[in-house]
Amino acid sequence: MIWLILGLILFLGMHMAKMYFADQREAFIEKRGEGAWKAVYSVVSLAGLVLLIGGYGQARISDLNISFYETPAWAAHLAIPLMWVALVLLVASQIPAGRIKQAVKHPMILGVKIWAVAHLFANGELASYILFGSFLVWAVLNRISVKRRGDPVFEAVSIRNDIIAGAVGSALFVVVYVWAHLYLFGAAPWPT
């Protein structure tokens, strides 16, 4: 589980820099430039992501990965629509504002919360609690931090962007559900 934990520290640590190390981040950018910061941010985040994905795979088959409960069928069924919503929110966060972004303010953060909760429902073992619980805590802390800095105001919104978010998010959901989840993570996302 050490690789999973190290990956989480690197990945989420970099994603918490603006929250908890804003002065150091700004000093780094001022001294070396924004391009250098983005390069360090990208390399450390990617290394963390690789470690946490590989570490989660190892942790799932480890003797240390104790099971807290047998996943009930309803939990796996509930995770499916939650993941669709999470992926639509993810796409909405990456495009110009529509009504979704206007209402939610931070669709990426809400999408991560929903993704984490869906996976906590569907997985009852220690490795999942460490991985998805860490992301849930990060998302809650991030939302608090962003709220303190002030929520964005989206005056120019277009329902067209919501249609795009819904269509692309739905297509992404189908790809993940039908193929990518099993291929990338070795676990079928559909209930058995």
Short mmCIF file of C-alpha atoms in Angstrom, two decimals:
data_model
loop_
_atom_site.label_atom_id
_atom_site.label_comp_id
_atom_site.label_asym_id
_atom_site.label_seq_id
_atom_site.Cartn_x
_atom_site.Cartn_y
_atom_site.Cartn_z
CA MET A 1 0.00 0.00 0.00
CA ILE A 2 3.03 2.24 0.25
CA TRP A 3 2.95 3.02 -3.50
CA LEU A 4 -0.73 3.95 -3.31
CA ILE A 5 -0.10 6.26 -0.38
CA LEU A 6 3.01 7.80 -1.97
CA GLY A 7 1.09 8.36 -5.21
CA LEU A 8 -1.74 10.05 -3.32
CA ILE A 9 0.71 12.30 -1.48
CA LEU A 10 2.36 13.40 -4.73
CA PHE A 11 -0.81 13.77 -6.78
CA LEU A 12 -3.08 15.37 -4.21
CA GLY A 13 -0.20 17.29 -2.66
CA MET A 14 0.43 19.09 -5.94
CA HIS A 15 -3.30 19.70 -6.28
CA MET A 16 -3.32 21.26 -2.81
CA ALA A 17 -0.47 23.69 -3.50
CA LYS A 18 -2.79 26.58 -4.26
CA MET A 19 -4.83 25.82 -1.12
CA TYR A 20 -2.10 25.49 1.47
CA PHE A 21 1.15 26.63 -0.10
CA ALA A 22 -0.02 29.65 -2.09
CA ASP A 23 2.88 31.86 -0.94
CA GLN A 24 5.52 29.26 -1.83
CA ARG A 25 3.79 28.59 -5.15
CA GLU A 26 3.74 32.29 -6.01
CA ALA A 27 7.37 32.71 -4.95
CA PHE A 28 8.36 29.79 -7.21
CA ILE A 29 6.42 31.30 -10.13
CA GLU A 30 7.91 34.74 -9.53
CA LYS A 31 11.45 33.36 -9.41
CA ARG A 32 11.29 30.74 -12.18
CA GLY A 33 8.21 31.61 -14.23
CA GLU A 34 4.79 30.10 -14.69
CA GLY A 35 6.05 27.68 -17.32
CA ALA A 36 8.49 26.14 -14.83
CA TRP A 37 5.70 25.81 -12.26
CA LYS A 38 3.43 24.10 -14.79
CA ALA A 39 6.24 21.73 -15.77
CA VAL A 40 6.94 20.74 -12.14
CA TYR A 41 3.22 20.51 -11.42
CA SER A 42 2.65 18.27 -14.45
CA VAL A 43 5.62 15.96 -13.85
CA VAL A 44 4.92 15.48 -10.13
CA SER A 45 1.18 15.04 -10.72
CA LEU A 46 1.76 12.49 -13.50
CA ALA A 47 4.26 10.57 -11.35
CA GLY A 48 1.75 10.58 -8.50
CA LEU A 49 -1.04 9.40 -10.78
CA VAL A 50 1.06 6.52 -12.13
CA LEU A 51 2.07 5.52 -8.60
CA LEU A 52 -1.45 5.68 -7.20
CA ILE A 53 -2.95 3.67 -10.08
CA GLY A 54 -0.24 1.02 -9.89
CA GLY A 55 -0.27 1.13 -6.10
CA TYR A 56 -4.04 0.69 -5.99
CA GLY A 57 -3.76 -2.34 -8.27
CA GLN A 58 -1.14 -3.87 -5.97
CA ALA A 59 -3.02 -2.90 -2.81
CA ARG A 60 -6.21 -4.58 -4.04
CA ILE A 61 -4.47 -7.98 -4.10
CA SER A 62 -2.39 -7.41 -0.96
CA ASP A 63 -2.92 -9.35 2.26
CA LEU A 64 -3.21 -5.97 3.99
CA ASN A 65 -6.31 -5.11 1.97
CA ILE A 66 -8.92 -6.11 4.51
CA SER A 67 -12.57 -6.05 3.54
CA PHE A 68 -14.94 -4.03 5.71
CA TYR A 69 -18.13 -5.27 4.08
CA GLU A 70 -19.46 -7.24 1.15
CA THR A 71 -20.67 -4.76 -1.46
CA PRO A 72 -24.46 -4.99 -1.69
CA ALA A 73 -25.95 -5.17 -5.18
CA TRP A 74 -27.78 -1.86 -4.73
CA ALA A 75 -24.46 -0.07 -4.15
CA ALA A 76 -23.03 -1.25 -7.45
CA HIS A 77 -26.26 -0.27 -9.22
CA LEU A 78 -26.24 3.17 -7.57
CA ALA A 79 -22.64 3.78 -8.66
CA ILE A 80 -23.61 3.59 -12.34
CA PRO A 81 -25.83 6.70 -12.57
CA LEU A 82 -23.57 8.54 -10.12
CA MET A 83 -20.62 7.96 -12.44
CA TRP A 84 -22.59 9.25 -15.42
CA VAL A 85 -23.34 12.46 -13.50
CA ALA A 86 -19.68 12.74 -12.41
CA LEU A 87 -18.44 12.45 -16.00
CA VAL A 88 -20.94 15.02 -17.31
CA LEU A 89 -19.73 17.39 -14.57
CA LEU A 90 -16.11 16.69 -15.49
CA VAL A 91 -16.78 17.67 -19.10
CA ALA A 92 -18.82 20.72 -18.01
CA SER A 93 -15.83 21.92 -16.01
CA GLN A 94 -13.63 21.94 -19.12
CA ILE A 95 -15.83 23.95 -21.49
CA PRO A 96 -17.31 27.44 -21.42
CA ALA A 97 -20.15 27.99 -18.97
CA GLY A 98 -23.58 26.59 -19.42
CA ARG A 99 -26.38 26.37 -16.90
CA ILE A 100 -24.64 23.41 -15.22
CA LYS A 101 -21.49 25.40 -14.50
CA GLN A 102 -23.51 28.44 -13.50
CA ALA A 103 -25.53 26.44 -10.96
CA VAL A 104 -22.75 24.23 -9.60
CA LYS A 105 -19.93 26.85 -9.74
CA HIS A 106 -17.20 24.17 -9.57
CA PRO A 107 -18.33 21.11 -11.54
CA MET A 108 -14.90 19.44 -11.37
CA ILE A 109 -14.91 19.45 -7.58
CA LEU A 110 -18.49 18.17 -7.39
CA GLY A 111 -17.69 15.54 -10.02
CA VAL A 112 -14.75 14.28 -7.94
CA LYS A 113 -16.97 14.12 -4.84
CA ILE A 114 -19.59 12.09 -6.70
CA TRP A 115 -16.93 9.83 -8.26
CA ALA A 116 -15.41 9.16 -4.83
CA VAL A 117 -18.75 8.50 -3.12
CA ALA A 118 -19.88 6.19 -5.94
CA HIS A 119 -16.69 4.16 -5.58
CA LEU A 120 -16.90 4.09 -1.78
CA PHE A 121 -20.42 2.65 -2.10
CA ALA A 122 -19.27 0.01 -4.56
CA ASN A 123 -16.01 -1.03 -2.84
CA GLY A 124 -15.75 -2.09 0.77
CA GLU A 125 -12.05 -2.78 1.22
CA LEU A 126 -9.20 -0.79 2.75
CA ALA A 127 -7.41 0.12 -0.49
CA SER A 128 -10.60 1.68 -1.86
CA TYR A 129 -11.22 3.58 1.36
CA ILE A 130 -7.69 4.98 1.19
CA LEU A 131 -7.91 5.93 -2.51
CA PHE A 132 -11.46 7.22 -2.83
CA GLY A 133 -11.62 8.57 0.72
CA SER A 134 -8.50 10.64 0.05
CA PHE A 135 -10.02 12.13 -3.09
CA LEU A 136 -13.27 12.87 -1.24
CA VAL A 137 -11.38 14.67 1.54
CA TRP A 138 -9.35 16.59 -1.08
CA ALA A 139 -12.53 17.66 -2.88
CA VAL A 140 -14.18 18.86 0.33
CA LEU A 141 -11.06 20.81 1.36
CA ASN A 142 -10.70 22.22 -2.15
CA ARG A 143 -14.32 23.42 -2.19
CA ILE A 144 -13.84 25.15 1.17
CA SER A 145 -10.66 26.81 -0.11
CA VAL A 146 -12.26 27.94 -3.35
CA LYS A 147 -15.31 29.29 -1.50
CA ARG A 148 -13.01 31.44 0.65
CA ARG A 149 -11.41 32.90 -2.48
CA GLY A 150 -14.82 33.61 -3.98
CA ASP A 151 -17.01 31.67 -6.35
CA PRO A 152 -16.87 32.56 -10.03
CA VAL A 153 -19.72 34.46 -11.64
CA PHE A 154 -20.75 33.22 -15.06
CA GLU A 155 -22.79 35.88 -16.82
CA ALA A 156 -22.55 34.60 -20.38
CA VAL A 157 -23.93 31.08 -20.33
CA SER A 158 -25.22 28.94 -23.15
CA ILE A 159 -27.46 25.90 -22.99
CA ARG A 160 -25.42 24.69 -25.98
CA ASN A 161 -22.53 24.06 -23.59
CA ASP A 162 -24.79 21.93 -21.39
CA ILE A 163 -25.79 19.88 -24.42
CA ILE A 164 -22.11 19.40 -25.27
CA ALA A 165 -21.31 18.43 -21.66
CA GLY A 166 -24.18 15.96 -21.62
CA ALA A 167 -23.28 14.41 -24.98
CA VAL A 168 -19.52 14.18 -24.43
CA GLY A 169 -19.94 13.11 -20.79
CA SER A 170 -22.39 10.39 -21.87
CA ALA A 171 -20.02 9.16 -24.59
CA LEU A 172 -17.17 9.12 -22.10
CA PHE A 173 -19.35 7.18 -19.66
CA VAL A 174 -20.12 4.55 -22.32
CA VAL A 175 -16.42 4.15 -23.17
CA VAL A 176 -15.47 3.81 -19.50
CA TYR A 177 -18.37 1.50 -18.67
CA VAL A 178 -18.10 -0.79 -21.69
CA TRP A 179 -14.33 -0.97 -22.11
CA ALA A 180 -11.91 1.32 -20.30
CA HIS A 181 -12.69 0.51 -16.65
CA LEU A 182 -12.11 -3.21 -17.06
CA TYR A 183 -9.09 -2.70 -19.32
CA LEU A 184 -7.37 -0.03 -17.21
CA PHE A 185 -8.28 -1.14 -13.69
CA GLY A 186 -9.02 -4.84 -14.04
CA ALA A 187 -12.46 -4.51 -12.49
CA ALA A 188 -15.77 -4.66 -14.29
CA PRO A 189 -17.91 -1.64 -13.41
CA TRP A 190 -21.17 -3.48 -13.93
CA PRO A 191 -22.88 -5.37 -11.10
CA THR A 192 -22.65 -9.16 -11.17
#
